[in-house]
mmCIF file with all atom_site columns, N, CA and C in Angstrom:
data_model
loop_
_atom_site.group_PDB
_atom_site.id
_atom_site.type_symbol
_atom_site.label_atom_id
_atom_site.label_alt_id
_atom_site.label_comp_id
_atom_site.label_asym_id
_atom_site.label_entity_id
_atom_site.label_seq_id
_atom_site.pdbx_PDB_ins_code
_atom_site.Cartn_x
_atom_site.Cartn_y
_atom_site.Cartn_z
_atom_site.occupancy
_atom_site.B_iso_or_equiv
_atom_site.pdbx_formal_charge
_atom_site.auth_seq_id
_atom_site.auth_comp_id
_atom_site.auth_asym_id
_atom_site.auth_atom_id
_atom_site.pdbx_PDB_model_num
ATOM 1   N N  . MET A 1 1  ? 7.149  -91.702 -33.875 1.00 0.00 ? 1  MET A N  1
ATOM 2   C CA . MET A 1 1  ? 6.025  -91.224 -33.429 1.00 0.00 ? 1  MET A CA 1
ATOM 3   C C  . MET A 1 1  ? 5.295  -91.135 -32.217 1.00 0.00 ? 1  MET A C  1
ATOM 4   N N  . PHE A 1 2  ? 6.179  -91.506 -31.115 1.00 0.00 ? 2  PHE A N  1
ATOM 5   C CA . PHE A 1 2  ? 6.052  -91.625 -29.599 1.00 0.00 ? 2  PHE A CA 1
ATOM 6   C C  . PHE A 1 2  ? 6.718  -89.983 -29.455 1.00 0.00 ? 2  PHE A C  1
ATOM 7   N N  . LEU A 1 3  ? 8.233  -90.331 -29.932 1.00 0.00 ? 3  LEU A N  1
ATOM 8   C CA . LEU A 1 3  ? 8.634  -88.797 -29.755 1.00 0.00 ? 3  LEU A CA 1
ATOM 9   C C  . LEU A 1 3  ? 7.854  -87.433 -29.813 1.00 0.00 ? 3  LEU A C  1
ATOM 10  N N  . LEU A 1 4  ? 7.498  -87.912 -31.220 1.00 0.00 ? 4  LEU A N  1
ATOM 11  C CA . LEU A 1 4  ? 6.867  -85.960 -31.746 1.00 0.00 ? 4  LEU A CA 1
ATOM 12  C C  . LEU A 1 4  ? 5.287  -86.153 -31.270 1.00 0.00 ? 4  LEU A C  1
ATOM 13  N N  . SER A 1 5  ? 4.622  -87.924 -30.949 1.00 0.00 ? 5  SER A N  1
ATOM 14  C CA . SER A 1 5  ? 3.583  -87.288 -29.462 1.00 0.00 ? 5  SER A CA 1
ATOM 15  C C  . SER A 1 5  ? 3.914  -86.451 -28.098 1.00 0.00 ? 5  SER A C  1
ATOM 16  N N  . VAL A 1 6  ? 4.688  -86.987 -28.065 1.00 0.00 ? 6  VAL A N  1
ATOM 17  C CA . VAL A 1 6  ? 6.008  -86.375 -26.293 1.00 0.00 ? 6  VAL A CA 1
ATOM 18  C C  . VAL A 1 6  ? 5.501  -85.220 -25.964 1.00 0.00 ? 6  VAL A C  1
ATOM 19  N N  . PHE A 1 7  ? 6.741  -85.431 -27.892 1.00 0.00 ? 7  PHE A N  1
ATOM 20  C CA . PHE A 1 7  ? 7.061  -83.598 -27.476 1.00 0.00 ? 7  PHE A CA 1
ATOM 21  C C  . PHE A 1 7  ? 5.669  -81.848 -28.100 1.00 0.00 ? 7  PHE A C  1
ATOM 22  N N  . LEU A 1 8  ? 4.843  -83.101 -28.936 1.00 0.00 ? 8  LEU A N  1
ATOM 23  C CA . LEU A 1 8  ? 3.254  -81.896 -29.219 1.00 0.00 ? 8  LEU A CA 1
ATOM 24  C C  . LEU A 1 8  ? 2.469  -81.783 -27.243 1.00 0.00 ? 8  LEU A C  1
ATOM 25  N N  . VAL A 1 9  ? 2.931  -83.108 -26.949 1.00 0.00 ? 9  VAL A N  1
ATOM 26  C CA . VAL A 1 9  ? 2.150  -83.145 -25.060 1.00 0.00 ? 9  VAL A CA 1
ATOM 27  C C  . VAL A 1 9  ? 3.585  -82.023 -24.629 1.00 0.00 ? 9  VAL A C  1
ATOM 28  N N  . VAL A 1 10 ? 4.430  -82.139 -24.757 1.00 0.00 ? 10 VAL A N  1
ATOM 29  C CA . VAL A 1 10 ? 4.525  -80.926 -23.545 1.00 0.00 ? 10 VAL A CA 1
ATOM 30  C C  . VAL A 1 10 ? 5.160  -79.156 -24.307 1.00 0.00 ? 10 VAL A C  1
ATOM 31  N N  . GLN A 1 11 ? 5.086  -79.337 -26.017 1.00 0.00 ? 11 GLN A N  1
ATOM 32  C CA . GLN A 1 11 ? 4.557  -78.036 -26.166 1.00 0.00 ? 11 GLN A CA 1
ATOM 33  C C  . GLN A 1 11 ? 3.964  -76.998 -25.996 1.00 0.00 ? 11 GLN A C  1
ATOM 34  N N  . PHE A 1 12 ? 2.082  -78.877 -26.210 1.00 0.00 ? 12 PHE A N  1
ATOM 35  C CA . PHE A 1 12 ? 0.976  -77.640 -25.270 1.00 0.00 ? 12 PHE A CA 1
ATOM 36  C C  . PHE A 1 12 ? 1.460  -77.313 -24.304 1.00 0.00 ? 12 PHE A C  1
ATOM 37  N N  . PHE A 1 13 ? 1.679  -77.691 -23.196 1.00 0.00 ? 13 PHE A N  1
ATOM 38  C CA . PHE A 1 13 ? 1.816  -77.312 -21.347 1.00 0.00 ? 13 PHE A CA 1
ATOM 39  C C  . PHE A 1 13 ? 2.264  -76.323 -21.728 1.00 0.00 ? 13 PHE A C  1
ATOM 40  N N  . LEU A 1 14 ? 3.941  -76.306 -22.301 1.00 0.00 ? 14 LEU A N  1
ATOM 41  C CA . LEU A 1 14 ? 4.330  -74.980 -21.991 1.00 0.00 ? 14 LEU A CA 1
ATOM 42  C C  . LEU A 1 14 ? 3.553  -73.362 -22.472 1.00 0.00 ? 14 LEU A C  1
ATOM 43  N N  . SER A 1 15 ? 2.766  -73.467 -24.313 1.00 0.00 ? 15 SER A N  1
ATOM 44  C CA . SER A 1 15 ? 1.949  -72.635 -24.271 1.00 0.00 ? 15 SER A CA 1
ATOM 45  C C  . SER A 1 15 ? 1.233  -72.659 -23.126 1.00 0.00 ? 15 SER A C  1
ATOM 46  N N  . GLN A 1 16 ? 0.227  -73.216 -22.537 1.00 0.00 ? 16 GLN A N  1
ATOM 47  C CA . GLN A 1 16 ? -0.318 -73.180 -21.696 1.00 0.00 ? 16 GLN A CA 1
ATOM 48  C C  . GLN A 1 16 ? 0.126  -72.254 -19.993 1.00 0.00 ? 16 GLN A C  1
ATOM 49  N N  . GLU A 1 17 ? 1.419  -72.944 -19.510 1.00 0.00 ? 17 GLU A N  1
ATOM 50  C CA . GLU A 1 17 ? 1.998  -71.792 -19.109 1.00 0.00 ? 17 GLU A CA 1
ATOM 51  C C  . GLU A 1 17 ? 2.031  -70.369 -19.718 1.00 0.00 ? 17 GLU A C  1
ATOM 52  N N  . VAL A 1 18 ? 2.551  -70.339 -20.158 1.00 0.00 ? 18 VAL A N  1
ATOM 53  C CA . VAL A 1 18 ? 3.126  -69.257 -21.047 1.00 0.00 ? 18 VAL A CA 1
ATOM 54  C C  . VAL A 1 18 ? 2.317  -68.110 -21.237 1.00 0.00 ? 18 VAL A C  1
ATOM 55  N N  . THR A 1 19 ? 0.947  -68.689 -21.235 1.00 0.00 ? 19 THR A N  1
ATOM 56  C CA . THR A 1 19 ? -0.431 -68.088 -21.734 1.00 0.00 ? 19 THR A CA 1
ATOM 57  C C  . THR A 1 19 ? -0.949 -67.526 -20.161 1.00 0.00 ? 19 THR A C  1
ATOM 58  N N  . GLY A 1 20 ? -0.797 -68.257 -19.154 1.00 0.00 ? 20 GLY A N  1
ATOM 59  C CA . GLY A 1 20 ? -1.098 -68.427 -17.805 1.00 0.00 ? 20 GLY A CA 1
ATOM 60  C C  . GLY A 1 20 ? 0.076  -66.841 -17.332 1.00 0.00 ? 20 GLY A C  1
ATOM 61  N N  . LYS A 1 21 ? 0.607  -67.188 -17.778 1.00 0.00 ? 21 LYS A N  1
ATOM 62  C CA . LYS A 1 21 ? 2.027  -66.670 -17.275 1.00 0.00 ? 21 LYS A CA 1
ATOM 63  C C  . LYS A 1 21 ? 1.998  -64.998 -17.929 1.00 0.00 ? 21 LYS A C  1
ATOM 64  N N  . ASP A 1 22 ? 1.410  -64.756 -19.269 1.00 0.00 ? 22 ASP A N  1
ATOM 65  C CA . ASP A 1 22 ? 0.883  -63.458 -20.633 1.00 0.00 ? 22 ASP A CA 1
ATOM 66  C C  . ASP A 1 22 ? -0.487 -62.558 -18.925 1.00 0.00 ? 22 ASP A C  1
ATOM 67  N N  . LYS A 1 23 ? -1.481 -64.110 -19.129 1.00 0.00 ? 23 LYS A N  1
ATOM 68  C CA . LYS A 1 23 ? -2.463 -62.759 -18.127 1.00 0.00 ? 23 LYS A CA 1
ATOM 69  C C  . LYS A 1 23 ? -1.734 -62.829 -17.145 1.00 0.00 ? 23 LYS A C  1
ATOM 70  N N  . ALA A 1 24 ? -1.131 -63.320 -16.294 1.00 0.00 ? 24 ALA A N  1
ATOM 71  C CA . ALA A 1 24 ? -0.794 -63.279 -14.635 1.00 0.00 ? 24 ALA A CA 1
ATOM 72  C C  . ALA A 1 24 ? 0.003  -61.818 -15.469 1.00 0.00 ? 24 ALA A C  1
ATOM 73  N N  . LEU A 1 25 ? 0.991  -60.966 -16.235 1.00 0.00 ? 25 LEU A N  1
ATOM 74  C CA . LEU A 1 25 ? 1.280  -59.261 -16.410 1.00 0.00 ? 25 LEU A CA 1
ATOM 75  C C  . LEU A 1 25 ? 0.636  -58.451 -16.690 1.00 0.00 ? 25 LEU A C  1
ATOM 76  N N  . GLU A 1 26 ? -0.488 -58.755 -17.529 1.00 0.00 ? 26 GLU A N  1
ATOM 77  C CA . GLU A 1 26 ? -1.489 -58.333 -17.898 1.00 0.00 ? 26 GLU A CA 1
ATOM 78  C C  . GLU A 1 26 ? -2.143 -57.562 -16.972 1.00 0.00 ? 26 GLU A C  1
ATOM 79  N N  . GLN A 1 27 ? -2.121 -58.795 -16.436 1.00 0.00 ? 27 GLN A N  1
ATOM 80  C CA . GLN A 1 27 ? -3.241 -58.074 -14.820 1.00 0.00 ? 27 GLN A CA 1
ATOM 81  C C  . GLN A 1 27 ? -2.766 -57.218 -13.797 1.00 0.00 ? 27 GLN A C  1
ATOM 82  N N  . LEU A 1 28 ? -1.036 -57.210 -13.148 1.00 0.00 ? 28 LEU A N  1
ATOM 83  C CA . LEU A 1 28 ? 0.415  -57.495 -12.925 1.00 0.00 ? 28 LEU A CA 1
ATOM 84  C C  . LEU A 1 28 ? 0.126  -55.566 -13.352 1.00 0.00 ? 28 LEU A C  1
ATOM 85  N N  . ASN A 1 29 ? 0.433  -55.574 -14.636 1.00 0.00 ? 29 ASN A N  1
ATOM 86  C CA . ASN A 1 29 ? 0.411  -53.734 -16.051 1.00 0.00 ? 29 ASN A CA 1
ATOM 87  C C  . ASN A 1 29 ? -1.052 -53.533 -15.180 1.00 0.00 ? 29 ASN A C  1
ATOM 88  N N  . ALA A 1 30 ? -2.157 -53.509 -15.803 1.00 0.00 ? 30 ALA A N  1
ATOM 89  C CA . ALA A 1 30 ? -3.079 -52.832 -14.538 1.00 0.00 ? 30 ALA A CA 1
ATOM 90  C C  . ALA A 1 30 ? -3.467 -52.849 -14.268 1.00 0.00 ? 30 ALA A C  1
ATOM 91  N N  . ARG A 1 31 ? -2.999 -53.421 -13.154 1.00 0.00 ? 31 ARG A N  1
ATOM 92  C CA . ARG A 1 31 ? -2.566 -52.934 -11.527 1.00 0.00 ? 31 ARG A CA 1
ATOM 93  C C  . ARG A 1 31 ? -1.469 -51.572 -11.380 1.00 0.00 ? 31 ARG A C  1
ATOM 94  N N  . ILE A 1 32 ? -0.656 -52.130 -11.857 1.00 0.00 ? 32 ILE A N  1
ATOM 95  C CA . ILE A 1 32 ? 0.256  -50.897 -12.274 1.00 0.00 ? 32 ILE A CA 1
ATOM 96  C C  . ILE A 1 32 ? -0.059 -49.719 -12.624 1.00 0.00 ? 32 ILE A C  1
ATOM 97  N N  . ALA A 1 33 ? -1.390 -49.574 -13.593 1.00 0.00 ? 33 ALA A N  1
ATOM 98  C CA . ALA A 1 33 ? -1.587 -48.516 -14.537 1.00 0.00 ? 33 ALA A CA 1
ATOM 99  C C  . ALA A 1 33 ? -3.504 -47.671 -13.286 1.00 0.00 ? 33 ALA A C  1
ATOM 100 N N  . GLU A 1 34 ? -3.537 -49.195 -12.655 1.00 0.00 ? 34 GLU A N  1
ATOM 101 C CA . GLU A 1 34 ? -4.312 -48.130 -11.240 1.00 0.00 ? 34 GLU A CA 1
ATOM 102 C C  . GLU A 1 34 ? -3.379 -47.775 -10.358 1.00 0.00 ? 34 GLU A C  1
ATOM 103 N N  . LEU A 1 35 ? -2.886 -47.865 -9.420  1.00 0.00 ? 35 LEU A N  1
ATOM 104 C CA . LEU A 1 35 ? -1.920 -47.531 -8.835  1.00 0.00 ? 35 LEU A CA 1
ATOM 105 C C  . LEU A 1 35 ? -1.076 -46.230 -8.797  1.00 0.00 ? 35 LEU A C  1
ATOM 106 N N  . ASN A 1 36 ? -0.474 -46.732 -10.636 1.00 0.00 ? 36 ASN A N  1
ATOM 107 C CA . ASN A 1 36 ? -0.762 -44.341 -11.265 1.00 0.00 ? 36 ASN A CA 1
ATOM 108 C C  . ASN A 1 36 ? -1.766 -44.152 -10.957 1.00 0.00 ? 36 ASN A C  1
ATOM 109 N N  . ASP A 1 37 ? -2.327 -43.937 -11.849 1.00 0.00 ? 37 ASP A N  1
ATOM 110 C CA . ASP A 1 37 ? -3.724 -42.764 -11.955 1.00 0.00 ? 37 ASP A CA 1
ATOM 111 C C  . ASP A 1 37 ? -4.085 -42.624 -10.127 1.00 0.00 ? 37 ASP A C  1
ATOM 112 N N  . LEU A 1 38 ? -4.180 -44.170 -9.357  1.00 0.00 ? 38 LEU A N  1
ATOM 113 C CA . LEU A 1 38 ? -3.701 -42.990 -8.245  1.00 0.00 ? 38 LEU A CA 1
ATOM 114 C C  . LEU A 1 38 ? -3.242 -42.554 -7.357  1.00 0.00 ? 38 LEU A C  1
ATOM 115 N N  . PHE A 1 39 ? -2.316 -41.991 -7.909  1.00 0.00 ? 39 PHE A N  1
ATOM 116 C CA . PHE A 1 39 ? -0.885 -41.337 -7.079  1.00 0.00 ? 39 PHE A CA 1
ATOM 117 C C  . PHE A 1 39 ? -1.182 -39.909 -7.355  1.00 0.00 ? 39 PHE A C  1
ATOM 118 N N  . VAL A 1 40 ? -1.370 -40.139 -9.054  1.00 0.00 ? 40 VAL A N  1
ATOM 119 C CA . VAL A 1 40 ? -1.732 -37.958 -10.184 1.00 0.00 ? 40 VAL A CA 1
ATOM 120 C C  . VAL A 1 40 ? -2.776 -38.086 -9.405  1.00 0.00 ? 40 VAL A C  1
ATOM 121 N N  . ALA A 1 41 ? -3.870 -39.192 -8.960  1.00 0.00 ? 41 ALA A N  1
ATOM 122 C CA . ALA A 1 41 ? -5.218 -38.127 -8.208  1.00 0.00 ? 41 ALA A CA 1
ATOM 123 C C  . ALA A 1 41 ? -4.482 -38.169 -7.129  1.00 0.00 ? 41 ALA A C  1
ATOM 124 N N  . GLY A 1 42 ? -3.650 -38.415 -5.898  1.00 0.00 ? 42 GLY A N  1
ATOM 125 C CA . GLY A 1 42 ? -3.104 -37.637 -4.295  1.00 0.00 ? 42 GLY A CA 1
ATOM 126 C C  . GLY A 1 42 ? -2.495 -37.024 -4.909  1.00 0.00 ? 42 GLY A C  1
ATOM 127 N N  . GLU A 1 43 ? -2.174 -36.737 -5.977  1.00 0.00 ? 43 GLU A N  1
ATOM 128 C CA . GLU A 1 43 ? -0.757 -35.724 -6.230  1.00 0.00 ? 43 GLU A CA 1
ATOM 129 C C  . GLU A 1 43 ? -1.687 -34.372 -6.951  1.00 0.00 ? 43 GLU A C  1
ATOM 130 N N  . THR A 1 44 ? -2.056 -34.149 -7.244  1.00 0.00 ? 44 THR A N  1
ATOM 131 C CA . THR A 1 44 ? -3.443 -33.135 -7.405  1.00 0.00 ? 44 THR A CA 1
ATOM 132 C C  . THR A 1 44 ? -4.409 -32.994 -7.222  1.00 0.00 ? 44 THR A C  1
ATOM 133 N N  . ARG A 1 45 ? -4.967 -33.713 -5.576  1.00 0.00 ? 45 ARG A N  1
ATOM 134 C CA . ARG A 1 45 ? -5.803 -32.594 -4.674  1.00 0.00 ? 45 ARG A CA 1
ATOM 135 C C  . ARG A 1 45 ? -4.576 -32.415 -3.814  1.00 0.00 ? 45 ARG A C  1
ATOM 136 N N  . GLN A 1 46 ? -4.100 -32.784 -3.892  1.00 0.00 ? 46 GLN A N  1
ATOM 137 C CA . GLN A 1 46 ? -2.327 -32.095 -2.790  1.00 0.00 ? 46 GLN A CA 1
ATOM 138 C C  . GLN A 1 46 ? -2.181 -30.219 -3.102  1.00 0.00 ? 46 GLN A C  1
ATOM 139 N N  . ALA A 1 47 ? -1.646 -30.683 -3.634  1.00 0.00 ? 47 ALA A N  1
ATOM 140 C CA . ALA A 1 47 ? -2.109 -29.282 -4.594  1.00 0.00 ? 47 ALA A CA 1
ATOM 141 C C  . ALA A 1 47 ? -2.837 -28.528 -4.144  1.00 0.00 ? 47 ALA A C  1
ATOM 142 N N  . HIS A 1 48 ? -4.193 -28.793 -4.620  1.00 0.00 ? 48 HIS A N  1
ATOM 143 C CA . HIS A 1 48 ? -4.652 -28.168 -4.100  1.00 0.00 ? 48 HIS A CA 1
ATOM 144 C C  . HIS A 1 48 ? -5.440 -28.052 -3.396  1.00 0.00 ? 48 HIS A C  1
ATOM 145 N N  . SER A 1 49 ? -4.966 -28.366 -1.860  1.00 0.00 ? 49 SER A N  1
ATOM 146 C CA . SER A 1 49 ? -5.343 -28.835 -0.764  1.00 0.00 ? 49 SER A CA 1
ATOM 147 C C  . SER A 1 49 ? -4.838 -27.369 -0.221  1.00 0.00 ? 49 SER A C  1
ATOM 148 N N  . ARG A 1 50 ? -2.705 -27.260 -1.026  1.00 0.00 ? 50 ARG A N  1
ATOM 149 C CA . ARG A 1 50 ? -2.129 -26.276 -0.116  1.00 0.00 ? 50 ARG A CA 1
ATOM 150 C C  . ARG A 1 50 ? -2.347 -24.686 -1.198  1.00 0.00 ? 50 ARG A C  1
ATOM 151 N N  . ASN A 1 51 ? -3.070 -25.082 -1.784  1.00 0.00 ? 51 ASN A N  1
ATOM 152 C CA . ASN A 1 51 ? -3.481 -23.628 -2.885  1.00 0.00 ? 51 ASN A CA 1
ATOM 153 C C  . ASN A 1 51 ? -4.822 -23.086 -2.242  1.00 0.00 ? 51 ASN A C  1
ATOM 154 N N  . THR A 1 52 ? -5.905 -24.360 -1.532  1.00 0.00 ? 52 THR A N  1
ATOM 155 C CA . THR A 1 52 ? -6.716 -23.679 -0.884  1.00 0.00 ? 52 THR A CA 1
ATOM 156 C C  . THR A 1 52 ? -6.233 -23.227 0.484   1.00 0.00 ? 52 THR A C  1
ATOM 157 N N  . LEU A 1 53 ? -4.978 -23.798 0.679   1.00 0.00 ? 53 LEU A N  1
ATOM 158 C CA . LEU A 1 53 ? -4.344 -22.936 2.127   1.00 0.00 ? 53 LEU A CA 1
ATOM 159 C C  . LEU A 1 53 ? -3.579 -21.925 2.156   1.00 0.00 ? 53 LEU A C  1
ATOM 160 N N  . THR A 1 54 ? -2.805 -21.331 0.973   1.00 0.00 ? 54 THR A N  1
ATOM 161 C CA . THR A 1 54 ? -2.001 -20.734 1.433   1.00 0.00 ? 54 THR A CA 1
ATOM 162 C C  . THR A 1 54 ? -3.261 -19.516 0.781   1.00 0.00 ? 54 THR A C  1
ATOM 163 N N  . GLN A 1 55 ? -4.018 -19.777 0.087   1.00 0.00 ? 55 GLN A N  1
ATOM 164 C CA . GLN A 1 55 ? -5.421 -18.730 -0.419  1.00 0.00 ? 55 GLN A CA 1
ATOM 165 C C  . GLN A 1 55 ? -5.929 -18.469 0.933   1.00 0.00 ? 55 GLN A C  1
ATOM 166 N N  . THR A 1 56 ? -6.439 -19.782 1.554   1.00 0.00 ? 56 THR A N  1
ATOM 167 C CA . THR A 1 56 ? -6.870 -18.943 3.221   1.00 0.00 ? 56 THR A CA 1
ATOM 168 C C  . THR A 1 56 ? -5.830 -17.641 4.199   1.00 0.00 ? 56 THR A C  1
ATOM 169 N N  . ARG A 1 57 ? -4.648 -18.898 4.455   1.00 0.00 ? 57 ARG A N  1
ATOM 170 C CA . ARG A 1 57 ? -3.962 -17.740 5.646   1.00 0.00 ? 57 ARG A CA 1
ATOM 171 C C  . ARG A 1 57 ? -3.843 -16.411 4.836   1.00 0.00 ? 57 ARG A C  1
ATOM 172 N N  . ALA A 1 58 ? -4.178 -16.557 3.280   1.00 0.00 ? 58 ALA A N  1
ATOM 173 C CA . ALA A 1 58 ? -3.508 -14.483 2.291   1.00 0.00 ? 58 ALA A CA 1
ATOM 174 C C  . ALA A 1 58 ? -4.258 -13.445 3.156   1.00 0.00 ? 58 ALA A C  1
ATOM 175 N N  . GLY A 1 59 ? -6.119 -14.978 3.091   1.00 0.00 ? 59 GLY A N  1
ATOM 176 C CA . GLY A 1 59 ? -7.425 -14.154 3.521   1.00 0.00 ? 59 GLY A CA 1
ATOM 177 C C  . GLY A 1 59 ? -7.331 -13.951 4.739   1.00 0.00 ? 59 GLY A C  1
ATOM 178 N N  . LEU A 1 60 ? -7.001 -14.653 5.964   1.00 0.00 ? 60 LEU A N  1
ATOM 179 C CA . LEU A 1 60 ? -6.205 -14.631 7.447   1.00 0.00 ? 60 LEU A CA 1
ATOM 180 C C  . LEU A 1 60 ? -5.862 -13.267 7.618   1.00 0.00 ? 60 LEU A C  1
ATOM 181 N N  . VAL A 1 61 ? -4.875 -13.029 7.247   1.00 0.00 ? 61 VAL A N  1
ATOM 182 C CA . VAL A 1 61 ? -3.957 -11.871 6.711   1.00 0.00 ? 61 VAL A CA 1
ATOM 183 C C  . VAL A 1 61 ? -4.113 -10.603 6.925   1.00 0.00 ? 61 VAL A C  1
ATOM 184 N N  . SER A 1 62 ? -4.892 -10.871 5.206   1.00 0.00 ? 62 SER A N  1
ATOM 185 C CA . SER A 1 62 ? -5.773 -9.748  5.078   1.00 0.00 ? 62 SER A CA 1
ATOM 186 C C  . SER A 1 62 ? -7.037 -9.132  6.255   1.00 0.00 ? 62 SER A C  1
ATOM 187 N N  . ALA A 1 63 ? -8.467 -10.030 6.231   1.00 0.00 ? 63 ALA A N  1
ATOM 188 C CA . ALA A 1 63 ? -8.449 -9.318  8.263   1.00 0.00 ? 63 ALA A CA 1
ATOM 189 C C  . ALA A 1 63 ? -8.110 -8.848  8.916   1.00 0.00 ? 63 ALA A C  1
ATOM 190 N N  . GLU A 1 64 ? -7.096 -9.091  9.627   1.00 0.00 ? 64 GLU A N  1
ATOM 191 C CA . GLU A 1 64 ? -6.194 -9.839  10.525  1.00 0.00 ? 64 GLU A CA 1
ATOM 192 C C  . GLU A 1 64 ? -5.422 -8.003  10.102  1.00 0.00 ? 64 GLU A C  1
ATOM 193 N N  . THR A 1 65 ? -5.418 -7.114  9.551   1.00 0.00 ? 65 THR A N  1
ATOM 194 C CA . THR A 1 65 ? -4.937 -5.541  8.894   1.00 0.00 ? 65 THR A CA 1
ATOM 195 C C  . THR A 1 65 ? -5.794 -4.892  8.970   1.00 0.00 ? 65 THR A C  1
ATOM 196 N N  . GLU A 1 66 ? -7.323 -5.319  7.830   1.00 0.00 ? 66 GLU A N  1
ATOM 197 C CA . GLU A 1 66 ? -8.195 -3.967  8.363   1.00 0.00 ? 66 GLU A CA 1
ATOM 198 C C  . GLU A 1 66 ? -9.274 -4.298  9.436   1.00 0.00 ? 66 GLU A C  1
ATOM 199 N N  . ARG A 1 67 ? -9.076 -5.283  10.224  1.00 0.00 ? 67 ARG A N  1
ATOM 200 C CA . ARG A 1 67 ? -9.929 -5.785  11.896  1.00 0.00 ? 67 ARG A CA 1
ATOM 201 C C  . ARG A 1 67 ? -9.044 -4.036  12.665  1.00 0.00 ? 67 ARG A C  1
ATOM 202 N N  . ASP A 1 68 ? -7.429 -4.389  12.478  1.00 0.00 ? 68 ASP A N  1
ATOM 203 C CA . ASP A 1 68 ? -6.376 -3.467  13.298  1.00 0.00 ? 68 ASP A CA 1
ATOM 204 C C  . ASP A 1 68 ? -5.228 -2.840  12.272  1.00 0.00 ? 68 ASP A C  1
ATOM 205 N N  . PRO A 1 69 ? -4.880 -2.018  11.488  1.00 0.00 ? 69 PRO A N  1
ATOM 206 C CA . PRO A 1 69 ? -3.900 -1.412  10.701  1.00 0.00 ? 69 PRO A CA 1
ATOM 207 C C  . PRO A 1 69 ? -3.307 -1.511  11.023  1.00 0.00 ? 69 PRO A C  1
ATOM 208 N N  . ARG A 1 70 ? -3.399 -0.569  12.440  1.00 0.00 ? 70 ARG A N  1
ATOM 209 C CA . ARG A 1 70 ? -2.087 -0.631  13.367  1.00 0.00 ? 70 ARG A CA 1
ATOM 210 C C  . ARG A 1 70 ? -0.980 -1.477  13.714  1.00 0.00 ? 70 ARG A C  1
ATOM 211 N N  . GLN A 1 71 ? -2.024 -2.455  14.313  1.00 0.00 ? 71 GLN A N  1
ATOM 212 C CA . GLN A 1 71 ? -0.964 -3.989  14.407  1.00 0.00 ? 71 GLN A CA 1
ATOM 213 C C  . GLN A 1 71 ? -0.038 -4.447  12.711  1.00 0.00 ? 71 GLN A C  1
ATOM 214 N N  . GLY A 1 72 ? -0.642 -4.467  11.887  1.00 0.00 ? 72 GLY A N  1
ATOM 215 C CA . GLY A 1 72 ? -0.064 -5.997  10.716  1.00 0.00 ? 72 GLY A CA 1
ATOM 216 C C  . GLY A 1 72 ? 0.152  -6.866  11.184  1.00 0.00 ? 72 GLY A C  1
ATOM 217 N N  . PRO A 1 73 ? 1.043  -7.848  10.213  1.00 0.00 ? 73 PRO A N  1
ATOM 218 C CA . PRO A 1 73 ? 0.184  -8.531  10.116  1.00 0.00 ? 73 PRO A CA 1
ATOM 219 C C  . PRO A 1 73 ? 0.755  -9.772  10.814  1.00 0.00 ? 73 PRO A C  1
ATOM 220 N N  . LEU A 1 74 ? 0.174  -10.815 11.594  1.00 0.00 ? 74 LEU A N  1
ATOM 221 C CA . LEU A 1 74 ? 1.260  -11.011 12.947  1.00 0.00 ? 74 LEU A CA 1
ATOM 222 C C  . LEU A 1 74 ? 2.021  -12.317 12.659  1.00 0.00 ? 74 LEU A C  1
#
């Protein structure tokens, strides 16, 4: 009877420790998902910025060409 009681107490503490580790793992997985979302959003903003820069440069070349058609793009 004593050994059974000891076994039950040990099993209880081990289950509590496993539950705590599961919660920590869930929190880490949520943080990884959040960081991944931020990374994807940053990549999207970077691609948009590159596209805008390309369009701006093309507009500048066009404006320079219209201003002085003899000179051509710089």
